PDB file of C-alpha atoms in Angstrom:
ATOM      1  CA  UNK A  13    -136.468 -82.308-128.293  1.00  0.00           C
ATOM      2  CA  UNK A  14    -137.796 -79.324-126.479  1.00  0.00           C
ATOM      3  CA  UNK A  15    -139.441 -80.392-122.757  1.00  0.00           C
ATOM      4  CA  UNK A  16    -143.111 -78.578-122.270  1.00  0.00           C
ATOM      5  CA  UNK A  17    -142.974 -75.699-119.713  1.00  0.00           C
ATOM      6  CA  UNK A  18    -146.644 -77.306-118.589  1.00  0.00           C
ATOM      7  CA  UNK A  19    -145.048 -80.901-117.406  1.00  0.00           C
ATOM      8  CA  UNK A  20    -141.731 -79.033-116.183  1.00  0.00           C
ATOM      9  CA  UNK A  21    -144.422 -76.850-113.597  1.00  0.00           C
ATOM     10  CA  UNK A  22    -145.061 -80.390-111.683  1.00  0.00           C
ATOM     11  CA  UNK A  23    -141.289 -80.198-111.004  1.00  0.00           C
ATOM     12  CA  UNK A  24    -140.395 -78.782-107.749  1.00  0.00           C
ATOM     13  CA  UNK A  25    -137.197 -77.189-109.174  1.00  0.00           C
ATOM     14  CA  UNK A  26    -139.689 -75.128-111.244  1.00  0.00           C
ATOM     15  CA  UNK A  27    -142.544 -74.750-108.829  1.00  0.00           C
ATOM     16  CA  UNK A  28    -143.874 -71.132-108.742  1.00  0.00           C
ATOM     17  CA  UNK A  29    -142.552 -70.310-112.388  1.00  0.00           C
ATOM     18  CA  UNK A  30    -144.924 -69.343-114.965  1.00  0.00           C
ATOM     19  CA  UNK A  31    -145.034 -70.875-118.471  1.00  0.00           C
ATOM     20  CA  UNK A  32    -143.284 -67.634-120.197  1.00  0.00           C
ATOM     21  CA  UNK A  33    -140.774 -67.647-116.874  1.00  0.00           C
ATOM     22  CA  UNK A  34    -139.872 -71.693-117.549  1.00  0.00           C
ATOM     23  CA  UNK A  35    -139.528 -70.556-121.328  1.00  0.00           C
ATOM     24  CA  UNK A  36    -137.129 -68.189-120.842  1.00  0.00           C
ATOM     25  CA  UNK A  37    -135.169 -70.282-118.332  1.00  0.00           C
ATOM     26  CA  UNK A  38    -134.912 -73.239-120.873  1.00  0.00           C
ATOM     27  CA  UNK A  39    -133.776 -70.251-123.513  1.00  0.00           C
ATOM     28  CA  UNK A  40    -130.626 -69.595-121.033  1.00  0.00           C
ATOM     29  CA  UNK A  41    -129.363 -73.408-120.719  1.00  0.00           C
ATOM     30  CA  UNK A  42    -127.940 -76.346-121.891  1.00  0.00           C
ATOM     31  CA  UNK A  43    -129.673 -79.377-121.689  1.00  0.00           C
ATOM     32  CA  UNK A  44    -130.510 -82.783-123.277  1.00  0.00           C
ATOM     33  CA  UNK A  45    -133.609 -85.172-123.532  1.00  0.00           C
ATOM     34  CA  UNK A  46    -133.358 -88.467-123.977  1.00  0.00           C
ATOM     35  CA  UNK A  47    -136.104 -91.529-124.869  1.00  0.00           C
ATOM     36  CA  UNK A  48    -136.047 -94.815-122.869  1.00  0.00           C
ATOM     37  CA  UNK A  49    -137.547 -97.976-123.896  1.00  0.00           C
ATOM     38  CA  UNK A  50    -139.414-100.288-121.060  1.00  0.00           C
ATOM     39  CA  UNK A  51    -136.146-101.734-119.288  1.00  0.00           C
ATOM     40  CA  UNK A  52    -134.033 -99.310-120.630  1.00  0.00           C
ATOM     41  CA  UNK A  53    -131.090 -98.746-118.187  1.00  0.00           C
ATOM     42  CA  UNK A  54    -131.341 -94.848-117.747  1.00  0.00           C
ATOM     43  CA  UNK A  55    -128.301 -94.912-114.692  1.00  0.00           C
ATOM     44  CA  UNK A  56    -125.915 -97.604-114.050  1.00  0.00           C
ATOM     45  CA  UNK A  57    -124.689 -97.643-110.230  1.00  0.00           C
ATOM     46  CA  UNK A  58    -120.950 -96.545-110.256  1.00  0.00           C
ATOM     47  CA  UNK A  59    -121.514 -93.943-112.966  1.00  0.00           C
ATOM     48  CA  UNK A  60    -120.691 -90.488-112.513  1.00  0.00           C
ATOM     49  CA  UNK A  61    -123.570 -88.044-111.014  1.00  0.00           C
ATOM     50  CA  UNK A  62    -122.433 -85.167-113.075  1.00  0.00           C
ATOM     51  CA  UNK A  63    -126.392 -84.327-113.854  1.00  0.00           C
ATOM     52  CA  UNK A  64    -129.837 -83.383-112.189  1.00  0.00           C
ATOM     53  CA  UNK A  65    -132.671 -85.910-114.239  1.00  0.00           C
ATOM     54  CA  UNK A  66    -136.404 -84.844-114.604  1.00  0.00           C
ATOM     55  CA  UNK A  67    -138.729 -87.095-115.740  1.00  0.00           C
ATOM     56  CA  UNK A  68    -140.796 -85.885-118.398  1.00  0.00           C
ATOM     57  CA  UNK A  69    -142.969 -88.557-119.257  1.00  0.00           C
ATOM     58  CA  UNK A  70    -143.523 -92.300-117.737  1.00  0.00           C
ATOM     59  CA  UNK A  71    -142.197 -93.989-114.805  1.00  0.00           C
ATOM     60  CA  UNK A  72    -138.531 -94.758-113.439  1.00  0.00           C
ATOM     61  CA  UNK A  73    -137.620 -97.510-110.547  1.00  0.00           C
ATOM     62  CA  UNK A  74    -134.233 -96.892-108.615  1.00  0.00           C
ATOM     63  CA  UNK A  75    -133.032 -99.883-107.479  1.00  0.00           C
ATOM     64  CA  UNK A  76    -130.405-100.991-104.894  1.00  0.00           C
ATOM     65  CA  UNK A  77    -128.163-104.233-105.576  1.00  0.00           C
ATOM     66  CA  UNK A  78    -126.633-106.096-103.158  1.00  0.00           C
ATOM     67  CA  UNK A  79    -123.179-108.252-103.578  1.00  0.00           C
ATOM     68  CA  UNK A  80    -125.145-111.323-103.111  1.00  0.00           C
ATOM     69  CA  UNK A  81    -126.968-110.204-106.266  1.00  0.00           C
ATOM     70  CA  UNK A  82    -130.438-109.191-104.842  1.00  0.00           C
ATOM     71  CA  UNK A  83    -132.430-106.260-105.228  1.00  0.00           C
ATOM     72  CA  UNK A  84    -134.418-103.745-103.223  1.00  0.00           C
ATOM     73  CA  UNK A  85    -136.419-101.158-104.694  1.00  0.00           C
ATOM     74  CA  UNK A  86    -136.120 -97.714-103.316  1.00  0.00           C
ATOM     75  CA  UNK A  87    -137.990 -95.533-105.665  1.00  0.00           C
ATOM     76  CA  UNK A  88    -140.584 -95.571-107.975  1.00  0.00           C
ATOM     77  CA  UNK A  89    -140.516 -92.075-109.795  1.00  0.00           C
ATOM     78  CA  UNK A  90    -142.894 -90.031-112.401  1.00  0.00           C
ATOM     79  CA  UNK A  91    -143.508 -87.167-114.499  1.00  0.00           C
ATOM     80  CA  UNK A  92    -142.201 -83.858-113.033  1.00  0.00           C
ATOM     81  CA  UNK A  93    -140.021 -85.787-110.239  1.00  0.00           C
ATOM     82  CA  UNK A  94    -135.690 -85.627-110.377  1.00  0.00           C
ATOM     83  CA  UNK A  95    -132.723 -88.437-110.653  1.00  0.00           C
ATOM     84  CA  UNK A  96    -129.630 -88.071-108.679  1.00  0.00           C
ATOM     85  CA  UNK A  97    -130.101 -84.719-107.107  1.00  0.00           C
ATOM     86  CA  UNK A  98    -129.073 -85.944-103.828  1.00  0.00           C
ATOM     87  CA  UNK A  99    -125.539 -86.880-105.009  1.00  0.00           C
ATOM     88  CA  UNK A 100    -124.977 -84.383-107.530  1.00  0.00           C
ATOM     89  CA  UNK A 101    -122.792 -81.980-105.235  1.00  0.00           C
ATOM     90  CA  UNK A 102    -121.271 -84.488-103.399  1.00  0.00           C
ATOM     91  CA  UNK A 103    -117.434 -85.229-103.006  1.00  0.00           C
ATOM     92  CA  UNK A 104    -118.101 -88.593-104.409  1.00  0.00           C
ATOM     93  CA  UNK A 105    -120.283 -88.122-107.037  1.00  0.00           C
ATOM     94  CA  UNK A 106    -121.146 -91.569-107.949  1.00  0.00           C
ATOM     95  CA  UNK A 107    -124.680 -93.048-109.213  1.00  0.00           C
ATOM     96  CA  UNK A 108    -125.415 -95.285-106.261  1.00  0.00           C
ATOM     97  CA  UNK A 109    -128.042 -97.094-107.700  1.00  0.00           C
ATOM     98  CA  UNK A 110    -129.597 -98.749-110.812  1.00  0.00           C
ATOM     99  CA  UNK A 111    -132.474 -96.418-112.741  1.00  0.00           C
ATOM    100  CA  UNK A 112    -134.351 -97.915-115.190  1.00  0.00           C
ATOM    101  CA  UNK A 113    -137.426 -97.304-117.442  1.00  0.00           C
ATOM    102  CA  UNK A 114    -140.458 -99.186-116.206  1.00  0.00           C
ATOM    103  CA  UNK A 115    -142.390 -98.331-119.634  1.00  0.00           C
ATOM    104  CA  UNK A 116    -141.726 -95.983-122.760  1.00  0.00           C
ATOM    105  CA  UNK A 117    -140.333 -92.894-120.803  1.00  0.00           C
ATOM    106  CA  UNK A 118    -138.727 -89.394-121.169  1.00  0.00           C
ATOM    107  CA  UNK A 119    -135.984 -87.367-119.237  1.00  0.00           C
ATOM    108  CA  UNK A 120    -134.527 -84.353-119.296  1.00  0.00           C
ATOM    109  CA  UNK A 121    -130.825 -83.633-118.104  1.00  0.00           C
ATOM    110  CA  UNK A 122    -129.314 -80.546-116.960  1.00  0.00           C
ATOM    111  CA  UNK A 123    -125.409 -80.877-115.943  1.00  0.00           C
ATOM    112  CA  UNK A 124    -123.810 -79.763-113.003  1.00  0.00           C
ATOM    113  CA  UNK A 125    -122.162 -76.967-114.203  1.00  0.00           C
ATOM    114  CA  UNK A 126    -125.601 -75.603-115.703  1.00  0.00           C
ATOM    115  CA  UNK A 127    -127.085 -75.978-112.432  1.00  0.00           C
ATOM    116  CA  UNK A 128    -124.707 -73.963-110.551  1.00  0.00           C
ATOM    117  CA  UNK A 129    -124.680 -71.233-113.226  1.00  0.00           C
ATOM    118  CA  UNK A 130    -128.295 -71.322-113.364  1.00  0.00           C
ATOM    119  CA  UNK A 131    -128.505 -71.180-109.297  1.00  0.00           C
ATOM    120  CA  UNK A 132    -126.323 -68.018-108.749  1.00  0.00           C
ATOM    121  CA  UNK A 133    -128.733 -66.026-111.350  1.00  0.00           C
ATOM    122  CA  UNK A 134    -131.845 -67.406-109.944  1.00  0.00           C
ATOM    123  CA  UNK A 135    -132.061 -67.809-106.135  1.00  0.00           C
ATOM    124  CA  UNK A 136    -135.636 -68.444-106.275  1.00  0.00           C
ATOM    125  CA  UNK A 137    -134.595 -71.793-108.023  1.00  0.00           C
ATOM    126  CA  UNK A 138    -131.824 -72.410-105.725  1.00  0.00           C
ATOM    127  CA  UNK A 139    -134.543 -72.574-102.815  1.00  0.00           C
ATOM    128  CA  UNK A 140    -136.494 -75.119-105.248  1.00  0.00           C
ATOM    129  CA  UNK A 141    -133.690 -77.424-105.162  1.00  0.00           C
ATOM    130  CA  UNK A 142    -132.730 -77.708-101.548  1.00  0.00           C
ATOM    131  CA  UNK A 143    -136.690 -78.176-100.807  1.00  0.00           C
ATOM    132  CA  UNK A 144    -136.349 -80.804-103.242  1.00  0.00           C
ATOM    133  CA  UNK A 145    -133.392 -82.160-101.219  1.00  0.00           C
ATOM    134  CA  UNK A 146    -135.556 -82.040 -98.253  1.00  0.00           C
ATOM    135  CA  UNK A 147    -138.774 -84.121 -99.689  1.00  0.00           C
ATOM    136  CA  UNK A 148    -135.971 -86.872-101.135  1.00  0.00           C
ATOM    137  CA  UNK A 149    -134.679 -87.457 -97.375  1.00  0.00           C
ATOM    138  CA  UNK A 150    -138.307 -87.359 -95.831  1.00  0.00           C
ATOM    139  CA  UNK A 151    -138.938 -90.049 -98.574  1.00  0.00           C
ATOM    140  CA  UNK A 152    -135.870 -91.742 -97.512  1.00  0.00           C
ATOM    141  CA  UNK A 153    -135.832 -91.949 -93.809  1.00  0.00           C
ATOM    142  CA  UNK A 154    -140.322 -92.745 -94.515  1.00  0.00           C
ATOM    143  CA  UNK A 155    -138.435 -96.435 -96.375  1.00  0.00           C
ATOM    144  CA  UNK A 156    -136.403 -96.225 -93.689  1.00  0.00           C
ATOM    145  CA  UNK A 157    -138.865 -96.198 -90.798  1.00  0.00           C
ATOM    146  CA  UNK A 158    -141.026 -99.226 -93.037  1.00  0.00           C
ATOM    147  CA  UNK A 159    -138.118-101.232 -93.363  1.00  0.00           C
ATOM    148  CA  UNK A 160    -137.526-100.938 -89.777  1.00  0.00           C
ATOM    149  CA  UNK A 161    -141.269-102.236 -88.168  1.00  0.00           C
ATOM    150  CA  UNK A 162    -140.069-104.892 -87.902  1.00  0.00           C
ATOM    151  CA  UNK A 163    -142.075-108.410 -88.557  1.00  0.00           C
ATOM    152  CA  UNK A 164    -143.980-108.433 -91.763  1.00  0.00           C
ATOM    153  CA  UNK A 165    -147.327-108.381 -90.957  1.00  0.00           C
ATOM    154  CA  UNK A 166    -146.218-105.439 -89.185  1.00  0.00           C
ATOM    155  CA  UNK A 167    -145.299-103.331 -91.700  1.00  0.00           C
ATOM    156  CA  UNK A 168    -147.969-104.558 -93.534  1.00  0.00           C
ATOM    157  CA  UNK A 169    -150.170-102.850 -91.825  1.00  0.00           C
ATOM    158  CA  UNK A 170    -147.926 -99.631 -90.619  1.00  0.00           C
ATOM    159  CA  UNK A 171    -147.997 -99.184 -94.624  1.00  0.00           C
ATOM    160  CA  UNK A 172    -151.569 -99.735 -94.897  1.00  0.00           C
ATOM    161  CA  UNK A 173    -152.760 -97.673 -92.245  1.00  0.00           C
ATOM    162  CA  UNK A 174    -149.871 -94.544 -94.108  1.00  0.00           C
ATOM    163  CA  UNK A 175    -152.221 -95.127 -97.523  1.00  0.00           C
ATOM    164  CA  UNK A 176    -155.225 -94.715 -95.277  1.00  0.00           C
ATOM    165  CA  UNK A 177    -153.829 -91.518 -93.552  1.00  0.00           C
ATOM    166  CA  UNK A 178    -152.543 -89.922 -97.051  1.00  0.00           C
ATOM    167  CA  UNK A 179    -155.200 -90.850 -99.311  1.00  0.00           C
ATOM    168  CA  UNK A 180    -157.767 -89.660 -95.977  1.00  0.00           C
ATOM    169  CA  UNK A 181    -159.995 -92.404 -96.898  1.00  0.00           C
ATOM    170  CA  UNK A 182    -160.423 -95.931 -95.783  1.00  0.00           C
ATOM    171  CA  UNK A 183    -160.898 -97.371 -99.172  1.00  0.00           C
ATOM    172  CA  UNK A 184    -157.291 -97.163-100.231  1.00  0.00           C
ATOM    173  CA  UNK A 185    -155.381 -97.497-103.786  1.00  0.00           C
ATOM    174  CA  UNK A 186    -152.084 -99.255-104.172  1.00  0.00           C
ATOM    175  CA  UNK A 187    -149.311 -96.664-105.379  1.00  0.00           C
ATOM    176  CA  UNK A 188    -147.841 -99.344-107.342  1.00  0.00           C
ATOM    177  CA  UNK A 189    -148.423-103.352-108.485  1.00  0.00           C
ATOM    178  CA  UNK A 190    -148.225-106.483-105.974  1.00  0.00           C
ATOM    179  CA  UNK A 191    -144.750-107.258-106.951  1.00  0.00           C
ATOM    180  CA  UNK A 192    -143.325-103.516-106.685  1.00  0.00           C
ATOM    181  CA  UNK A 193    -145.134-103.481-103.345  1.00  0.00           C
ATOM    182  CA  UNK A 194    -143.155-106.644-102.051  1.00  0.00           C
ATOM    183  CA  UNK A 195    -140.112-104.986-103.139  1.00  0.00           C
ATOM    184  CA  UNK A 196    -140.891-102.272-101.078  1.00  0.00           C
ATOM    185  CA  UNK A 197    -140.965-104.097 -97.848  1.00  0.00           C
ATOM    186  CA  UNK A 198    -138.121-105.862 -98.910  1.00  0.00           C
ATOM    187  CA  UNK A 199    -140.101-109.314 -99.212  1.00  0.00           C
ATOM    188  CA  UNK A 200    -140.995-112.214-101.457  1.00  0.00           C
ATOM    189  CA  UNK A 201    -144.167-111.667-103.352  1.00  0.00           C
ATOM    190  CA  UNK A 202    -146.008-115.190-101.499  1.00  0.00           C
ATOM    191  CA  UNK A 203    -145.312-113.696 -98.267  1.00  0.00           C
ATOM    192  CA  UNK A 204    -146.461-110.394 -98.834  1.00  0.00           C
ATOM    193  CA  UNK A 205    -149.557-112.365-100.525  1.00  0.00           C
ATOM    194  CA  UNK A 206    -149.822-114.266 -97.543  1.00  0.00           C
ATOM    195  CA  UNK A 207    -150.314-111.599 -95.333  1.00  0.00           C
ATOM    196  CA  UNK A 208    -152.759-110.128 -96.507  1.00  0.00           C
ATOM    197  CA  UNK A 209    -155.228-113.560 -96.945  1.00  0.00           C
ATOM    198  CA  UNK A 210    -154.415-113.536 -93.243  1.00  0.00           C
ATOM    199  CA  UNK A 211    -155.447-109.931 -92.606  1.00  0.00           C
ATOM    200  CA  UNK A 212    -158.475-110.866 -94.992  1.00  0.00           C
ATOM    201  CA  UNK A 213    -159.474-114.112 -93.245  1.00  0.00           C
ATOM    202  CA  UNK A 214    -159.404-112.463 -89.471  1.00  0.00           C
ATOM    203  CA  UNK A 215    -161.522-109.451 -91.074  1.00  0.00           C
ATOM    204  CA  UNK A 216    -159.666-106.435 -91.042  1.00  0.00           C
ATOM    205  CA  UNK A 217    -159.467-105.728 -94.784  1.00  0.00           C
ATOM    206  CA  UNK A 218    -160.749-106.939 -97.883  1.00  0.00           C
ATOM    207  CA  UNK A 219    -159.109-106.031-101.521  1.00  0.00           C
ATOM    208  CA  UNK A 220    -159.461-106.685-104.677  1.00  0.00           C
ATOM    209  CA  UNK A 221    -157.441-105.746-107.654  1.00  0.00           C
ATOM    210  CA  UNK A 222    -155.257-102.667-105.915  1.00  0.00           C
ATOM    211  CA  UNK A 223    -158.040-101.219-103.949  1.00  0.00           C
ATOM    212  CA  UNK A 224    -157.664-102.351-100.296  1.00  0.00           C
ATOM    213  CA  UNK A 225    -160.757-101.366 -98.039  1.00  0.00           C
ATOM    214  CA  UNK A 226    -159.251-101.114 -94.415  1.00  0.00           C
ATOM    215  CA  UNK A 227    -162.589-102.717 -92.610  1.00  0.00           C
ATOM    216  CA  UNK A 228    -161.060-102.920 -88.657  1.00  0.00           C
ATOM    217  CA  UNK A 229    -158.763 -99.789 -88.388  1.00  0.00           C
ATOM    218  CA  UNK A 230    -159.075 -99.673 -84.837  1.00  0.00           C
ATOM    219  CA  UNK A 231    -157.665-103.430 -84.383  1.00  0.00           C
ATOM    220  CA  UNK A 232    -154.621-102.186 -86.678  1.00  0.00           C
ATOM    221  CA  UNK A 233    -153.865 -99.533 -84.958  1.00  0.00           C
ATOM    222  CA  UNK A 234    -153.688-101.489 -81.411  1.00  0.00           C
ATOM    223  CA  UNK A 235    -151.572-104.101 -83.368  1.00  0.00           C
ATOM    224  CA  UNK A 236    -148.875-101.426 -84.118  1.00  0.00           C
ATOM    225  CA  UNK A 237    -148.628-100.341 -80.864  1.00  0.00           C
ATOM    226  CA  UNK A 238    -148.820-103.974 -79.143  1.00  0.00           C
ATOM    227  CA  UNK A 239    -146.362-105.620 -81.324  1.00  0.00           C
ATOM    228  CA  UNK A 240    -142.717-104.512 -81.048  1.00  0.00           C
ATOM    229  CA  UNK A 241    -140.874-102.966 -83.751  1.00  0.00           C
ATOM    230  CA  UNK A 242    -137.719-105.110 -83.497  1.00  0.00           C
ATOM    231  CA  UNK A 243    -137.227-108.080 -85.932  1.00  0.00           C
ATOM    232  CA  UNK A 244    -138.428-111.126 -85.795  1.00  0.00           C
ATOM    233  CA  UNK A 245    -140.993-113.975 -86.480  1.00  0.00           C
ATOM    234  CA  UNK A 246    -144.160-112.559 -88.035  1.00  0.00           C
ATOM    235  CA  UNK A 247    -147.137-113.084 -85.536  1.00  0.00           C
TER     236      UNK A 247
END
């Protein structure tokens, strides 16, 4: 199965090229596409990251286990967006999470070696990649800094006012369900749902379905910078 140069142009790695130019590139390597079923495993954590993943088609979740068996979501990823970039080149090149197909999905792989043969013929490419490098750990320390606000309610709100500020309206869309939205705060669905009948009750939003209107900004805003960012009890 041959990948279209049209969905590969949404992929940072080929940003810039033109269909002929992402033609010809896909002439000079090796690669290999593979289908995924809805809860197909894609990546197991432990395998080997000995290739760069592209999603053609669909939607991917990466997910982190813990020993105690629990799970945290870390990414949810679509068409034109890459799997295990950041620990392709690394001295331990292990998976070090769990991918898996959300719904019917497509990926294209390109191994290591094709990469690096690719890189040293291309530059222009080679910048693609490390930019790509750059948005994953902007991405990463952004889960980071959500994780970190500290009560719930908290980053509740720090995520709700980021939607407001990205989407530059006050009528905001979720990203992703309920449940995939608890799982990124790292939080029981009830609670998360609990939150925000309290945020509805005192006024400051209202929602329905995954469109959240943000009604009292201002009041948000003062509640991020009154309450600390440490952990603790949800106020």
């Amino acid at each position: 199965m041959k990948p279209e140069p049209a969905v590969l142009q949404s992929c940072l790695l080929f940003r810039g090229k033109s269909v002929k130019e992402i033609e010809a590139v896909l002439q000079k390597i090796t690669y290999t596409v593979n289908s995924f079923h809805k809860n197909s495993l894609i990546l197991a954590e432990g395998d080997t990251a000995d290739k760069l993943g592209i999603v053609l088609e669909g939607r991917i979740e990466v997910q982190k286990t813990h020993p105690t068996g629990s799970s945290v979501t870390i990414a949810h990823l679509n068409q034109g967006q890459t799997i295990g970039e950041a620990v392709l080149f690394r001295r331990e090149n292990i998976v070090p999470a769990t991918v898996t197909a959300t719904g019917p999905c497509s990926v294209m792989f390109i191994g290591k070696q094709e990469l690096l043969r690719l890189f040293t013929t291309d530059t222009d490419m080679l910048t693609r990649f490390i930019e790509n490098l750059s948005e994953r750990l902007v991405l990463v320390n952004r889960k980071i800094e959500i994780l970190s606000a500290g009560p719930l309610r908290r980053r509740v709100i720090s995520f709700l006012l980021e939607q407001a500020a990205q989407q530059t309206s006050e009528v905001i869309r979720l990203p992703f369900s309920r449940k995939e939205w608890a799982e990124h705060l790292n939080t029981a669905r009830p609670s998360l749902s609990r939150e925000m009948g309290y945020l509805r009750d005192i006024g400051w939003i209202h929602f329905k379905g995954s469109s959240i209107t943000l009604l009292n900004m201002m009041a948000m805003n003062d509640y991020i910078r009154t309450v600390p960012s440490a952990p603790g009890q949800d106020k």
